[in-house]
């Protein structure tokens, strides 16, 4: 896909959202079930059922997916798609590229060993490696726009309002 194709594909969508801003508001959903043996949650991914469980650092077998890894994988996936989309739009030719996400956390927090230790990632690092002949100013713009338009990155960075509730089935 080239920049013109991308623009043609997105033009009617953008126009619709300009005319009717409410049309751009959607709710993405995820569902999981704890109806299984062991400490795990079955996730409906839209493609298959994935089972998440405890990380080995908290007693898990390592056979199930770790939700922390999944968060980083979602970041990598979103950042990679955004990078490719932006590169296409601003005509930065990418021969190939890699996207990496690393996150540091201290499991003493989630295990309740030390009440002063925060639960969750203390730091997340996102890194791109690209093979391109583009000038550095174009790469700087590519990075800036990728950061600006990556949904998962912006969500992690800006911490949206989150609510939690529980009800009987």
XYZ file of N, CA, C and O in Angstrom, residues 55-157:
412
model
N 2.420 -15.675 36.057
C 3.799 -15.643 35.557
C 4.630 -16.596 36.414
O 4.368 -16.732 37.617
N 5.628 -17.252 35.851
C 6.468 -18.149 36.658
C 7.076 -17.469 37.894
O 7.276 -18.127 38.918
N 7.294 -16.152 37.835
C 7.857 -15.451 38.990
C 6.857 -15.330 40.136
O 7.215 -14.906 41.233
N 5.589 -15.715 39.869
C 4.581 -15.707 40.932
C 4.016 -17.103 41.176
O 2.992 -17.256 41.823
N 4.670 -18.116 40.629
C 4.245 -19.492 40.865
C 3.593 -20.163 39.682
O 3.171 -21.307 39.781
N 3.485 -19.476 38.560
C 2.863 -20.069 37.378
C 3.759 -21.085 36.700
O 4.968 -21.122 36.917
N 3.131 -21.898 35.868
C 3.860 -22.951 35.162
C 4.626 -22.425 33.957
O 5.540 -23.090 33.471
N 4.227 -21.275 33.453
C 4.835 -20.746 32.232
C 4.136 -21.247 30.982
O 4.475 -20.848 29.878
N 3.140 -22.125 31.149
C 2.406 -22.647 30.007
C 1.304 -21.699 29.542
O 0.913 -21.721 28.384
N 0.808 -20.864 30.456
C -0.226 -19.910 30.100
C 0.412 -18.566 29.744
O 1.544 -18.288 30.093
N -0.373 -17.749 29.073
C 0.080 -16.407 28.742
C 0.156 -15.552 30.002
O -0.664 -15.710 30.906
N 1.102 -14.653 30.047
C 1.218 -13.713 31.164
C 0.595 -12.393 30.713
O 0.927 -11.876 29.638
N -0.300 -11.849 31.522
C -0.971 -10.612 31.135
C -0.002 -9.444 30.994
O -0.204 -8.552 30.170
N 1.073 -9.431 31.770
C 2.093 -8.387 31.610
C 2.766 -8.476 30.250
O 2.967 -7.456 29.578
N 3.085 -9.702 29.835
C 3.649 -9.904 28.501
C 2.644 -9.475 27.434
O 3.005 -8.854 26.434
N 1.374 -9.789 27.664
C 0.333 -9.440 26.699
C 0.197 -7.926 26.561
O -0.045 -7.413 25.462
N 0.357 -7.208 27.662
C 0.323 -5.745 27.607
C 1.458 -5.227 26.721
O 1.251 -4.373 25.848
N 2.660 -5.751 26.933
C 3.799 -5.337 26.117
C 3.605 -5.748 24.655
O 3.959 -4.996 23.737
N 3.023 -6.936 24.435
C 2.758 -7.388 23.066
C 1.729 -6.490 22.382
O 1.863 -6.174 21.195
N 0.711 -6.059 23.126
C -0.275 -5.133 22.560
C 0.390 -3.811 22.189
O 0.090 -3.226 21.144
N 1.302 -3.356 23.025
C 2.041 -2.123 22.740
C 2.872 -2.291 21.472
O 2.852 -1.429 20.589
N 3.592 -3.396 21.363
C 4.422 -3.659 20.178
C 3.548 -3.747 18.926
O 3.871 -3.150 17.890
N 2.430 -4.462 19.023
C 1.550 -4.614 17.858
C 0.998 -3.268 17.405
O 1.047 -2.931 16.219
N 0.495 -2.488 18.344
C -0.088 -1.191 18.004
C 0.983 -0.243 17.465
O 0.775 0.442 16.462
N 2.128 -0.212 18.123
C 3.219 0.666 17.682
C 3.719 0.262 16.301
O 4.014 1.125 15.463
N 3.798 -1.038 16.040
C 4.256 -1.507 14.730
C 3.291 -1.141 13.619
O 3.695 -0.670 12.547
N 1.989 -1.332 13.871
C 0.978 -0.976 12.874
C 0.967 0.540 12.658
O 0.882 1.015 11.526
N 1.064 1.281 13.742
C 1.073 2.743 13.634
C 2.309 3.213 12.868
O 2.218 4.084 11.995
N 3.462 2.653 13.189
C 4.700 2.995 12.484
C 4.537 2.772 10.980
O 4.868 3.649 10.172
N 4.027 1.608 10.601
C 3.853 1.306 9.173
C 2.849 2.254 8.523
O 3.057 2.717 7.400
N 1.766 2.544 9.210
C 0.750 3.439 8.672
C 1.302 4.844 8.480
O 1.122 5.461 7.421
N 1.989 5.351 9.491
C 2.570 6.693 9.405
C 3.660 6.730 8.333
O 3.722 7.677 7.536
N 4.499 5.715 8.295
C 5.565 5.672 7.279
C 4.958 5.708 5.882
O 5.461 6.398 4.990
N 3.870 4.986 5.703
C 3.182 4.994 4.408
C 2.636 6.384 4.104
O 2.820 6.909 3.003
N 1.982 6.988 5.093
C 1.346 8.301 4.884
C 2.357 9.398 4.576
O 2.080 10.273 3.750
N 3.515 9.367 5.237
C 4.498 10.436 5.011
C 5.597 10.011 4.035
O 6.592 10.697 3.866
N 5.373 8.861 3.420
C 6.252 8.342 2.375
C 7.692 8.146 2.843
O 8.640 8.596 2.206
N 7.824 7.460 3.973
C 9.136 7.024 4.447
C 9.244 5.544 4.098
O 8.519 4.724 4.665
N 10.134 5.203 3.159
C 10.246 3.797 2.770
C 10.950 2.974 3.870
O 12.073 3.271 4.259
N 10.241 1.983 4.378
C 10.831 1.077 5.373
C 11.105 -0.257 4.697
O 10.180 -0.905 4.220
N 12.379 -0.651 4.640
C 12.710 -1.959 4.088
C 12.272 -3.047 5.062
O 11.669 -4.036 4.688
N 12.588 -2.835 6.312
C 12.178 -3.746 7.378
C 12.311 -3.001 8.692
O 12.915 -1.927 8.750
N 11.763 -3.561 9.717
C 11.864 -2.916 11.022
C 11.517 -3.881 12.139
O 10.893 -4.920 11.907
N 11.927 -3.550 13.319
C 11.597 -4.314 14.512
C 11.094 -3.346 15.576
O 11.538 -2.201 15.650
N 10.176 -3.837 16.391
C 9.630 -3.058 17.492
C 9.839 -3.878 18.758
O 9.537 -5.068 18.790
N 10.357 -3.229 19.787
C 10.634 -3.897 21.054
C 9.982 -3.135 22.199
O 9.992 -1.906 22.212
N 9.433 -3.868 23.141
C 8.927 -3.260 24.370
C 9.474 -4.059 25.538
O 9.479 -5.295 25.512
N 9.960 -3.349 26.527
C 10.461 -3.961 27.757
C 9.814 -3.240 28.928
O 9.608 -2.029 28.873
N 9.501 -3.995 29.952
C 8.904 -3.388 31.126
C 9.499 -3.964 32.394
O 9.728 -5.166 32.481
N 9.770 -3.095 33.347
C 10.352 -3.513 34.624
C 9.277 -3.527 35.690
O 8.535 -2.549 35.838
N 9.191 -4.630 36.421
C 8.288 -4.688 37.551
C 8.896 -5.516 38.661
O 9.784 -6.328 38.437
N 8.425 -5.268 39.853
C 8.909 -5.939 41.049
C 7.762 -6.797 41.576
O 6.745 -6.274 42.029
N 7.900 -8.109 41.479
C 6.832 -9.019 41.846
C 6.521 -9.024 43.341
O 5.499 -9.568 43.755
N 7.355 -8.388 44.152
C 7.026 -8.301 45.581
C 5.741 -7.512 45.790
O 4.982 -7.793 46.725
N 5.447 -6.578 44.892
C 4.222 -5.792 45.010
C 2.982 -6.632 44.777
O 2.066 -6.651 45.594
N 2.947 -7.343 43.657
C 1.759 -8.127 43.324
C 1.581 -9.341 44.236
O 0.469 -9.826 44.412
N 2.656 -9.813 44.828
C 2.558 -10.938 45.765
C 2.261 -10.469 47.194
O 2.091 -11.298 48.089
N 2.213 -9.177 47.400
C 1.880 -8.648 48.720
C 2.964 -8.844 49.762
O 2.694 -8.802 50.952
N 4.196 -9.036 49.312
C 5.316 -9.254 50.234
C 5.734 -7.952 50.898
O 6.059 -7.922 52.082
N 5.738 -6.896 50.105
C 6.171 -5.584 50.594
C 5.115 -4.565 50.206
O 4.939 -4.256 49.029
N 4.392 -4.056 51.171
C 3.294 -3.117 50.909
C 3.778 -1.809 50.298
O 2.994 -1.066 49.708
N 5.054 -1.506 50.425
C 5.616 -0.274 49.854
C 6.005 -0.450 48.386
O 6.222 0.534 47.680
N 6.105 -1.685 47.929
C 6.488 -1.949 46.543
C 5.266 -1.782 45.644
O 4.248 -2.440 45.866
N 5.349 -0.909 44.652
C 4.195 -0.704 43.760
C 3.846 -1.975 42.988
O 4.719 -2.797 42.670
N 2.568 -2.127 42.690
C 2.097 -3.212 41.837
C 2.076 -2.678 40.404
O 1.538 -1.601 40.155
N 2.650 -3.404 39.498
C 2.635 -3.000 38.091
C 4.001 -2.584 37.599
O 4.998 -2.620 38.329
N 4.031 -2.193 36.341
C 5.281 -1.790 35.713
C 5.765 -0.457 36.271
O 5.003 0.499 36.349
N 7.035 -0.416 36.630
C 7.653 0.834 37.086
C 8.134 1.646 35.886
O 8.151 2.873 35.925
N 8.507 0.945 34.832
C 9.000 1.615 33.620
C 8.764 0.714 32.431
O 8.922 -0.505 32.520
N 8.361 1.321 31.309
C 8.213 0.610 30.041
C 9.023 1.362 29.001
O 8.954 2.586 28.917
N 9.789 0.616 28.231
C 10.601 1.209 27.171
C 10.153 0.631 25.823
O 10.054 -0.580 25.678
N 9.889 1.514 24.867
C 9.500 1.130 23.517
C 10.618 1.568 22.583
O 11.077 2.711 22.653
N 11.055 0.648 21.729
C 12.188 0.947 20.848
C 11.911 0.419 19.450
O 11.374 -0.665 19.282
N 12.300 1.209 18.457
C 12.156 0.831 17.055
C 13.529 0.704 16.426
O 14.417 1.514 16.702
N 13.686 -0.288 15.584
C 14.859 -0.406 14.713
C 14.315 -0.441 13.294
O 13.423 -1.251 12.996
N 14.805 0.441 12.441
C 14.300 0.490 11.072
C 15.445 0.463 10.067
O 16.499 1.026 10.300
N 15.190 -0.207 8.964
C 16.118 -0.233 7.840
C 15.497 0.654 6.766
O 14.489 0.293 6.151
N 16.070 1.838 6.600
C 15.544 2.804 5.643
C 16.656 3.739 5.193
O 17.640 3.928 5.909
N 16.447 4.312 4.031
C 17.381 5.315 3.518
C 16.862 6.731 3.782
O 17.473 7.704 3.334
N 15.770 6.845 4.486
C 15.154 8.153 4.735
C 16.099 9.047 5.542
O 16.891 8.570 6.365
N 15.978 10.338 5.317
C 16.784 11.324 6.045
C 16.376 11.340 7.516
O 15.247 10.981 7.866
N 17.295 11.795 8.360
C 17.047 11.791 9.801
C 15.843 12.641 10.192
O 15.082 12.266 11.071
N 15.634 13.769 9.504
C 14.476 14.593 9.847
C 13.161 13.866 9.579
O 12.188 14.021 10.313
N 13.134 13.022 8.531
C 11.940 12.211 8.259
C 11.761 11.130 9.322
O 10.641 10.835 9.733
N 12.873 10.556 9.785
C 12.783 9.548 10.857
C 12.313 10.181 12.158
O 11.532 9.574 12.900
N 12.770 11.385 12.425
C 12.322 12.100 13.626
C 10.820 12.352 13.563
O 10.104 12.178 14.552
N 10.341 12.741 12.391
C 8.908 12.962 12.203
C 8.144 11.646 12.331
O 7.080 11.596 12.963
N 8.687 10.591 11.761
C 8.063 9.270 11.849
C 7.906 8.842 13.300
O 6.833 8.381 13.711
N 8.939 9.023 14.098
C 8.866 8.665 15.511
C 7.846 9.532 16.245
O 7.013 9.031 17.006
N 7.884 10.823 15.997
C 6.961 11.753 16.658
C 5.508 11.402 16.356
O 4.660 11.362 17.253
N 5.208 11.131 15.090
C 3.836 10.825 14.699
C 3.405 9.435 15.154
O 2.240 9.226 15.499
N 4.329 8.498 15.159
C 4.012 7.152 15.656
C 3.655 7.231 17.139
O 2.659 6.651 17.581
N 4.456 7.957 17.885
C 4.178 8.155 19.309
C 2.828 8.850 19.483
O 2.014 8.459 20.327
N 2.551 9.849 18.681
C 1.319 10.634 18.786
C 0.069 9.809 18.500
O -0.959 9.978 19.133
N 0.136 8.897 17.525
C -1.060 8.203 17.063
C -1.183 6.751 17.511
O -2.164 6.101 17.159
N -0.250 6.245 18.276
C -0.334 4.869 18.762
C -1.291 4.808 19.960
O -1.012 5.348 21.029
N -2.425 4.155 19.777
C -3.477 4.093 20.793
C -2.976 3.464 22.093
O -3.203 3.999 23.185
N -2.306 2.343 22.007
C -1.863 1.650 23.223
C -0.793 2.468 23.941
O -0.837 2.627 25.165
N 0.157 3.026 23.212
C 1.183 3.873 23.836
C 0.545 5.046 24.564
O 0.863 5.342 25.707
N -0.347 5.759 23.884
C -0.982 6.925 24.488
C -1.834 6.535 25.698
O -1.896 7.269 26.678
N -2.477 5.384 25.633
C -3.279 4.909 26.757
C -2.402 4.631 27.965
O -2.723 5.045 29.088
N -1.293 3.947 27.749
C -0.373 3.657 28.858
C 0.222 4.962 29.389
O 0.274 5.191 30.599
N 0.663 5.820 28.496
C 1.329 7.061 28.882
C 0.408 7.995 29.662
O 0.816 8.619 30.633
